[in-house]
């Protein structure tokens, strides 16, 4: 049976956790700048008696909060960064930015960090009352959106004594998130040329922008000769000052993604060669800054099975008519076709959902082991150093897109908070299970060891001295 102490604690303290998630929602901060948001959680954990260590891994907003002693050591992963340009008024089913161009919590990380902290606090109660033994450690992980925080926390050795890690992500279903994600490198290529008057003496100029364009042409031809599952995208972050000046500086920012870390390494090496070629073609020089890289995600079935069992036992939240109404209004902004398509997708995965549902109220059967989703997450790097499992819970209506203003509304409402509390209970009970069932920890570790047999973890940022604190 899942720990009743943990379940009750999260329910009883729900007003506190709602307040913490609201405070983070109200002051959205971008990755590595989450000064207030990380302090909200670090201070709450410290006040609750956790031993808090701040400013870890070279990142002022990274911290851990530990309670308990001895084995097992269970990591509970939290995030709190927001997204640019998603500022949105609370409770409004129309796009209404509070601060034009300002950030907003379009990925629900206000809930993510709070639920993991709530889980850690709930486990503390179970330890105090002698129900379980071990160490619960909350990881305050900055900059998930830019795939930085956990990669550098892993590099700093902060997971070296951890036995298993648990996390979750806001979503529109309740269930284990077993599918993998894309490994990735994020790098900026800056080219340096010689300025001249674009009409008066272009022969004396060497255009850095030409190098960017030729690099992009080269990479676009590369696309045919990489595995079809590869994703490469770029934006030109500096293209010069005006057409009448030959640009002496130009910059392009690349993401290279693929289902396996090894493929990213191979393809990225070829992109580096293309950049060199672009320099030769244009008589320019360049430098490359790898901002970050991350692994794909390694699921752990032993942990996933237990999280699924606990979710089923605890039971998914039900929603009120008012919550349903808000959800339907938000769905109205994305259109009926999108809703129908999302429901069709859910049913394809065996999820039993009504044909015109606003909010999912069940627990989905497990699916996705061996499959790869479209995004990337730095949870991947944790999953390659310790057995890791994650779940999704319902914090938003079916079909409202991730990273959207609609999601900002949902995760700032009671819909999101219900999902947050469910996630906290799921993580807390699973953590308690791991603390009282050494055989479950052993099973998760054996599965992890087998999966890792031929592929030791090599940090994607092994050659990067510091996290990209200034972009
Ligand atoms: Zn996210």
Coordinates of C-alpha atoms and ligand atoms in Angstrom, one line a residue:
X1 CA 0.0 0.0 0.0
X2 CA 1.3 3.5 -0.8
X3 CA 2.3 5.5 2.3
X4 CA -0.8 7.0 3.8
X5 CA 1.3 9.4 5.8
X6 CA 2.7 10.9 2.6
X7 CA -0.7 11.0 0.8
X8 CA -2.4 12.7 3.8
X9 CA 0.4 15.2 4.3
X10 CA 0.2 16.5 0.7
X11 CA -3.6 16.8 1.0
X12 CA -3.4 18.5 4.4
X13 CA -0.7 21.0 3.3
X14 CA -2.3 21.6 -0.1
X15 CA -2.9 25.4 0.7
X16 CA 0.9 25.8 1.3
X17 CA 1.8 24.1 -2.0
X18 CA -0.8 26.1 -3.9
X19 CA 0.7 29.3 -2.5
X20 CA 4.3 28.3 -3.4
X21 CA 3.3 27.4 -7.0
X22 CA 1.3 30.7 -7.3
X23 CA 4.3 32.7 -6.1
X24 CA 6.5 31.2 -8.7
X25 CA 3.8 31.6 -11.3
X26 CA 3.5 35.3 -10.4
X27 CA 7.2 36.1 -10.9
X28 CA 8.2 34.0 -14.0
X29 CA 11.9 34.0 -14.5
X30 CA 14.0 32.7 -17.4
X31 CA 16.6 29.8 -17.0
X32 CA 19.6 30.6 -14.8
X33 CA 17.9 33.8 -13.6
X34 CA 15.3 32.1 -11.4
X35 CA 16.4 34.0 -8.3
X36 CA 13.0 34.5 -6.7
X37 CA 11.6 31.2 -7.9
X38 CA 14.4 29.0 -6.6
X39 CA 14.4 30.9 -3.3
X40 CA 10.7 30.3 -2.8
X41 CA 11.4 26.5 -2.8
X42 CA 14.8 26.6 -1.1
X43 CA 13.5 28.8 1.7
X44 CA 10.4 26.6 2.2
X45 CA 12.5 23.5 2.4
X46 CA 15.0 25.1 4.7
X47 CA 12.2 26.3 7.0
X48 CA 10.9 22.7 7.1
X49 CA 14.2 21.4 8.4
X50 CA 15.9 20.4 5.2
X51 CA 19.7 20.9 4.8
X52 CA 19.9 23.3 1.9
X53 CA 23.0 23.9 -0.3
X54 CA 22.7 26.7 -2.8
X55 CA 24.6 27.9 -5.8
X56 CA 25.7 24.4 -7.0
X57 CA 27.4 23.3 -10.3
X58 CA 28.4 26.9 -11.1
X59 CA 24.8 28.1 -11.1
X60 CA 23.5 30.5 -8.5
X61 CA 20.0 29.2 -8.7
X62 CA 20.8 25.5 -8.5
X63 CA 20.4 23.9 -5.0
X64 CA 19.7 20.7 -3.1
X65 CA 17.7 20.2 0.0
X66 CA 18.3 17.0 1.9
X67 CA 16.6 15.3 4.8
X68 CA 17.3 11.9 6.5
X69 CA 20.3 9.8 6.6
X70 CA 21.8 6.7 5.1
X71 CA 20.7 4.6 2.2
X72 CA 18.8 4.6 0.0
X73 CA 19.3 8.2 -1.3
X74 CA 16.4 9.1 -3.5
X75 CA 16.5 12.2 -5.7
X76 CA 13.3 14.2 -6.3
X77 CA 13.9 16.5 -9.3
X78 CA 12.3 19.9 -9.4
X79 CA 12.3 22.7 -12.0
X80 CA 11.1 26.4 -11.9
X81 CA 12.2 28.2 -15.0
X82 CA 9.7 30.1 -17.3
X83 CA 9.6 30.7 -21.0
X84 CA 10.1 34.0 -22.9
X85 CA 7.2 35.9 -24.3
X86 CA 4.4 34.0 -22.6
X87 CA 3.3 36.6 -20.1
X88 CA -0.4 36.0 -19.5
X89 CA -3.1 37.2 -17.1
X90 CA -4.5 34.7 -14.6
X91 CA -7.8 33.0 -15.3
X92 CA -8.4 34.6 -18.7
X93 CA -9.3 32.4 -21.6
X94 CA -8.0 35.0 -24.1
X95 CA -4.5 35.9 -24.9
X96 CA -3.8 38.8 -22.5
X97 CA -0.2 39.5 -21.8
X98 CA 0.4 41.0 -18.4
X99 CA 3.9 42.3 -19.4
X100 CA 4.1 42.5 -23.2
X101 CA 7.1 40.3 -24.3
X102 CA 7.6 39.1 -20.7
X103 CA 8.1 35.5 -19.6
X104 CA 5.4 33.1 -18.5
X105 CA 5.0 29.6 -17.1
X106 CA 4.0 27.9 -20.3
X107 CA 5.5 24.6 -19.3
X108 CA 4.1 24.5 -15.8
X109 CA 7.5 24.5 -14.0
X110 CA 5.9 26.5 -11.2
X111 CA 4.0 23.3 -10.5
X112 CA 6.9 21.0 -11.3
X113 CA 9.3 22.3 -8.7
X114 CA 6.6 22.7 -6.1
X115 CA 5.3 19.1 -6.4
X116 CA 8.8 17.7 -6.1
X117 CA 9.4 19.8 -3.0
X118 CA 6.0 18.8 -1.6
X119 CA 7.0 15.1 -2.2
X120 CA 10.3 15.6 -0.3
X121 CA 8.4 17.2 2.6
X122 CA 5.9 14.4 2.7
X123 CA 8.7 11.8 2.7
X124 CA 10.2 13.7 5.7
X125 CA 7.0 13.0 7.6
X126 CA 7.2 9.3 6.8
X127 CA 10.8 9.2 8.0
X128 CA 10.0 11.2 11.2
X129 CA 7.2 8.8 12.1
X130 CA 9.5 5.8 11.6
X131 CA 7.6 4.4 8.6
X132 CA 10.6 4.5 6.3
X133 CA 14.4 5.1 6.4
X134 CA 16.8 6.7 4.1
X135 CA 17.7 10.1 2.6
X136 CA 15.3 12.3 0.5
X137 CA 17.0 14.9 -1.6
X138 CA 15.2 17.5 -3.5
X139 CA 17.1 18.8 -6.5
X140 CA 16.4 22.5 -7.4
X141 CA 17.3 22.3 -11.1
X142 CA 17.5 25.6 -13.0
X143 CA 17.2 26.2 -16.7
X144 CA 15.4 23.0 -17.9
X145 CA 14.1 24.9 -21.0
X146 CA 17.6 25.5 -22.2
X147 CA 18.7 22.0 -21.1
X148 CA 21.4 23.3 -18.8
X149 CA 20.7 22.7 -15.2
X150 CA 20.8 19.0 -14.7
X151 CA 23.5 18.5 -17.2
X152 CA 25.9 20.7 -15.2
X153 CA 24.6 19.3 -11.9
X154 CA 25.4 15.8 -13.1
X155 CA 28.8 17.0 -14.3
X156 CA 29.4 18.5 -10.8
X157 CA 28.9 15.0 -9.3
X158 CA 25.8 15.9 -7.4
X159 CA 24.1 12.6 -8.2
X160 CA 27.1 10.4 -7.3
X161 CA 25.5 9.0 -4.1
X162 CA 21.9 8.8 -5.4
X163 CA 20.3 5.3 -5.8
X164 CA 17.2 6.3 -7.8
X165 CA 15.6 9.5 -9.1
X166 CA 11.9 10.4 -9.5
X167 CA 10.3 13.3 -11.3
X168 CA 7.3 14.4 -13.2
X169 CA 6.1 16.8 -15.8
X170 CA 2.8 18.8 -16.2
X171 CA 0.7 17.5 -19.0
X172 CA -2.8 16.6 -20.1
X173 CA -2.8 12.9 -19.1
X174 CA -2.0 11.0 -15.9
X175 CA 0.5 8.3 -16.5
X176 CA 4.0 7.1 -16.6
X177 CA 6.2 9.0 -19.1
X178 CA 8.2 6.1 -20.5
X179 CA 9.1 7.2 -24.0
X180 CA 12.5 8.7 -24.6
X181 CA 13.4 12.2 -25.7
X182 CA 15.9 13.5 -28.2
X183 CA 19.5 14.0 -27.3
X184 CA 20.7 17.4 -28.3
X185 CA 23.6 19.9 -28.7
X186 CA 23.0 23.6 -28.6
X187 CA 25.8 25.7 -30.1
X188 CA 26.4 29.2 -31.3
X189 CA 28.7 29.8 -34.3
X190 CA 30.2 33.3 -34.5
X191 CA 31.9 34.3 -37.8
X192 CA 34.4 37.2 -38.1
X193 CA 35.1 39.0 -41.3
X194 CA 36.2 42.5 -42.4
X195 CA 33.8 45.4 -42.7
X196 CA 33.7 47.6 -45.7
X197 CA 31.3 49.9 -47.6
X198 CA 29.0 47.5 -49.3
X199 CA 28.8 49.6 -52.5
X200 CA 32.0 51.7 -52.3
X201 CA 34.7 49.0 -51.7
X202 CA 33.0 45.6 -51.3
X203 CA 36.2 44.0 -52.7
X204 CA 37.9 44.9 -49.4
X205 CA 35.2 43.3 -47.3
X206 CA 34.9 39.7 -46.1
X207 CA 31.4 39.0 -45.0
X208 CA 30.7 37.1 -41.8
X209 CA 27.1 36.9 -42.9
X210 CA 28.1 35.1 -46.1
X211 CA 29.8 32.5 -43.9
X212 CA 26.6 32.0 -41.8
X213 CA 24.6 31.6 -45.0
X214 CA 27.0 29.2 -46.6
X215 CA 27.1 27.2 -43.3
X216 CA 23.4 27.0 -43.4
X217 CA 23.4 25.9 -47.0
X218 CA 25.9 23.2 -46.1
X219 CA 23.9 22.0 -43.2
X220 CA 20.7 21.9 -45.2
X221 CA 22.4 19.6 -47.7
X222 CA 23.7 17.5 -44.8
X223 CA 20.0 16.7 -43.9
X224 CA 19.8 14.1 -46.7
X225 CA 22.7 12.1 -45.3
X226 CA 21.8 11.8 -41.7
X227 CA 19.3 9.4 -40.1
X228 CA 15.7 10.5 -40.9
X229 CA 15.0 10.9 -37.2
X230 CA 17.6 13.7 -36.9
X231 CA 16.3 17.3 -36.2
X232 CA 18.5 20.3 -37.0
X233 CA 17.3 23.8 -36.5
X234 CA 18.9 27.2 -36.5
X235 CA 18.2 30.9 -36.1
X236 CA 20.5 33.8 -37.1
X237 CA 21.1 35.7 -34.0
X238 CA 23.3 38.4 -35.6
X239 CA 23.2 39.1 -39.3
X240 CA 25.0 42.5 -39.4
X241 CA 23.9 46.0 -38.9
X242 CA 22.6 47.2 -42.3
X243 CA 22.8 46.2 -45.9
X244 CA 25.2 49.0 -46.7
X245 CA 27.9 47.6 -44.5
X246 CA 29.7 44.3 -45.1
X247 CA 29.1 42.5 -41.8
X248 CA 32.3 41.8 -39.9
X249 CA 30.4 39.8 -37.4
X250 CA 27.5 37.3 -37.8
X251 CA 26.2 34.6 -35.6
X252 CA 24.0 31.5 -36.0
X253 CA 22.5 29.4 -33.2
X254 CA 22.1 25.7 -33.9
X255 CA 20.2 22.8 -32.2
X256 CA 21.2 19.3 -33.4
X257 CA 18.9 16.6 -32.1
X258 CA 18.7 12.8 -32.6
X259 CA 17.2 9.8 -30.7
X260 CA 20.6 8.7 -29.4
X261 CA 23.5 10.7 -27.9
X262 CA 26.0 9.0 -30.1
X263 CA 24.2 10.2 -33.2
X264 CA 24.2 13.8 -31.9
X265 CA 28.0 13.5 -31.4
X266 CA 28.5 12.3 -35.0
X267 CA 26.2 14.8 -36.7
X268 CA 27.5 17.7 -34.6
X269 CA 31.1 16.8 -35.6
X270 CA 30.0 17.1 -39.3
X271 CA 28.3 20.4 -38.6
X272 CA 31.6 21.7 -37.1
X273 CA 33.3 20.7 -40.3
X274 CA 30.7 22.6 -42.4
X275 CA 31.4 25.7 -40.3
X276 CA 35.1 25.3 -41.1
X277 CA 34.2 25.0 -44.8
X278 CA 32.2 28.1 -44.7
X279 CA 35.2 30.0 -43.3
X280 CA 37.4 28.7 -46.1
X281 CA 34.8 29.8 -48.7
X282 CA 34.5 33.3 -47.4
X283 CA 38.0 34.0 -46.0
X284 CA 36.6 34.5 -42.5
X285 CA 37.4 33.0 -39.1
X286 CA 34.9 31.6 -36.6
X287 CA 34.5 30.4 -33.1
X288 CA 32.1 27.9 -31.7
X289 CA 30.4 28.0 -28.3
X290 CA 28.7 24.8 -27.2
X291 CA 26.1 26.2 -24.8
X292 CA 24.8 22.8 -23.7
X293 CA 24.1 19.3 -24.7
X294 CA 21.9 16.6 -23.2
X295 CA 21.2 12.9 -23.5
X296 CA 18.1 11.1 -24.6
X297 CA 16.0 9.6 -21.7
X298 CA 16.5 6.1 -20.4
X299 CA 13.2 4.8 -18.9
X300 CA 13.2 2.4 -16.0
X301 CA 10.4 -0.1 -16.0
X302 CA 10.8 -1.2 -12.4
X303 CA 10.3 2.3 -11.2
X304 CA 7.7 3.1 -13.8
X305 CA 5.6 0.1 -12.8
X306 CA 5.6 1.2 -9.2
X307 CA 4.7 4.8 -10.0
X308 CA 1.9 3.5 -12.2
X309 CA 0.6 1.3 -9.4
X310 CA 0.7 4.2 -6.9
X311 CA -1.1 6.5 -9.3
X312 CA -3.8 4.0 -9.8
X313 CA -4.1 3.4 -6.0
X314 CA -4.2 7.1 -5.1
X315 CA -6.7 7.8 -7.9
X316 CA -6.7 10.7 -10.4
X317 CA -8.2 14.1 -9.5
X318 CA -11.7 14.9 -10.6
X319 CA -12.6 18.4 -11.9
X320 CA -15.4 20.8 -11.1
X321 CA -17.9 22.3 -13.5
X322 CA -16.0 25.6 -13.3
X323 CA -12.7 23.9 -14.1
X324 CA -14.3 22.1 -17.0
X325 CA -15.8 25.4 -18.2
X326 CA -12.4 27.1 -18.2
X327 CA -10.8 24.1 -19.9
X328 CA -13.5 24.2 -22.7
X329 CA -12.9 27.9 -23.2
X330 CA -9.2 27.3 -23.6
X331 CA -9.8 24.4 -25.9
X332 CA -12.0 26.8 -27.9
X333 CA -8.9 28.9 -28.7
X334 CA -7.1 25.9 -30.4
X335 CA -10.1 24.6 -32.3
X336 CA -12.2 21.4 -32.5
X337 CA -9.9 19.8 -35.0
X338 CA -6.9 20.0 -32.7
X339 CA -9.0 18.6 -29.8
X340 CA -10.3 15.7 -31.9
X341 CA -6.8 14.9 -33.1
X342 CA -5.4 14.9 -29.5
X343 CA -8.2 12.6 -28.3
X344 CA -7.5 10.2 -31.3
X345 CA -3.8 10.2 -30.2
X346 CA -4.7 9.4 -26.7
X347 CA -7.0 6.5 -27.7
X348 CA -4.2 5.2 -30.0
X349 CA -2.2 4.7 -26.8
X350 CA -5.0 2.8 -25.1
X351 CA -6.2 5.8 -23.0
X352 CA -9.9 5.6 -22.4
X353 CA -11.2 9.1 -22.9
X354 CA -14.6 10.5 -23.8
X355 CA -14.9 11.7 -27.4
X356 CA -15.3 15.4 -26.3
X357 CA -13.5 15.5 -23.0
X358 CA -12.0 18.7 -21.6
X359 CA -9.9 17.1 -18.9
X360 CA -8.7 13.6 -18.5
X361 CA -9.7 12.0 -15.2
X362 CA -8.2 8.5 -15.4
X363 CA -4.8 6.9 -15.1
X364 CA -3.4 5.9 -18.5
X365 CA -2.1 2.4 -19.2
X366 CA 1.7 2.5 -19.5
X367 CA 3.0 3.0 -23.0
X368 CA 6.0 4.4 -24.7
X369 CA 8.9 2.1 -23.6
X370 CA 11.3 2.0 -26.5
X371 CA 9.6 5.0 -28.3
X372 CA 11.0 8.4 -28.8
X373 CA 9.1 11.7 -28.3
X374 CA 9.8 14.9 -30.2
X375 CA 11.3 17.1 -27.5
X376 CA 14.5 17.1 -25.4
X377 CA 14.9 17.3 -21.6
X378 CA 17.9 17.4 -19.3
X379 CA 16.2 14.7 -17.2
X380 CA 17.9 12.5 -19.8
X381 CA 21.3 13.1 -18.2
X382 CA 20.1 12.1 -14.8
X383 CA 18.5 9.0 -16.3
X384 CA 21.9 7.9 -17.6
X385 CA 23.6 8.2 -14.2
X386 CA 20.9 6.8 -11.9
X387 CA 17.7 4.8 -12.5
X388 CA 15.1 7.4 -13.1
X389 CA 11.3 7.4 -13.7
X390 CA 8.9 10.2 -14.4
X391 CA 5.1 10.6 -14.7
X392 CA 2.8 13.2 -16.3
X393 CA -0.3 14.4 -14.5
X394 CA -3.2 16.5 -15.8
X395 CA -2.5 20.2 -15.3
X396 CA -4.0 21.4 -18.6
X397 CA -6.9 20.7 -20.9
X398 CA -6.6 18.1 -23.7
X399 CA -5.1 19.7 -26.8
X400 CA -3.8 23.0 -25.5
X401 CA -0.3 23.1 -26.8
X402 CA 2.8 23.0 -24.6
X403 CA 4.7 26.3 -24.3
X404 CA 1.5 28.3 -25.0
X405 CA -0.4 31.1 -23.2
X406 CA -3.3 28.7 -22.8
X407 CA -1.0 26.5 -20.7
X408 CA 0.1 29.5 -18.6
X409 CA -3.6 30.0 -17.7
X410 CA -4.1 26.3 -16.9
X411 CA -1.0 25.9 -14.7
X412 CA -1.9 29.1 -12.8
X413 CA -5.4 27.7 -12.0
X414 CA -6.9 25.1 -9.7
X415 CA -6.7 22.6 -12.7
X416 CA -2.9 22.7 -12.6
X417 CA -2.8 22.6 -8.8
X418 CA -4.8 19.4 -8.7
X419 CA -2.3 17.8 -11.0
X420 CA 0.6 19.1 -8.9
X421 CA -0.8 17.5 -5.7
X422 CA -1.4 14.2 -7.5
X423 CA 2.2 14.3 -8.8
X424 CA 3.5 15.1 -5.3
X425 CA 1.6 12.1 -3.8
X426 CA 2.8 9.8 -6.6
X427 CA 6.5 10.8 -6.1
X428 CA 6.3 10.7 -2.3
X429 CA 4.7 7.3 -2.1
X430 CA 7.1 5.8 -4.6
X431 CA 10.0 7.4 -2.7
X432 CA 8.7 5.8 0.5
X433 CA 8.4 2.4 -1.3
X434 CA 12.0 2.6 -2.3
X435 CA 13.0 3.4 1.3
X436 CA 11.2 0.3 2.7
X437 CA 11.8 -2.1 -0.1
X438 CA 15.5 -2.6 -0.8
X439 CA 14.6 -5.2 -3.4
X440 CA 12.8 -2.6 -5.5
X441 CA 15.9 -0.4 -5.4
X442 CA 18.0 -3.5 -6.4
X443 CA 15.6 -4.3 -9.3
X444 CA 15.7 -0.8 -10.6
X445 CA 19.5 -0.7 -10.4
X446 CA 19.9 -4.1 -12.1
X447 CA 17.8 -2.9 -15.0
X448 CA 19.8 0.3 -15.2
X449 CA 23.1 -1.6 -15.1
X450 CA 22.0 -3.9 -18.0
X451 CA 20.9 -0.9 -20.1
X452 CA 24.2 0.9 -19.5
X453 CA 26.4 -2.1 -20.1
X454 CA 27.7 -0.9 -23.5
X455 CA 27.3 2.8 -23.2
X456 CA 29.0 4.6 -20.4
X457 CA 27.8 8.1 -19.7
X458 CA 30.0 10.8 -21.2
X459 CA 29.0 14.3 -20.2
X460 CA 27.9 16.3 -23.3
X461 CA 29.5 19.4 -21.7
X462 CA 32.8 17.7 -20.8
X463 CA 34.7 20.5 -22.7
X464 CA 32.5 23.3 -21.4
X465 CA 34.0 25.1 -18.5
X466 CA 30.9 26.9 -17.2
X467 CA 27.2 26.9 -17.6
X468 CA 26.0 29.6 -20.1
X469 CA 25.0 32.1 -17.4
X470 CA 24.8 35.0 -20.0
X471 CA 23.3 33.2 -22.9
Ligands
LIG1 ZN1 8.9 21.6 -19.1

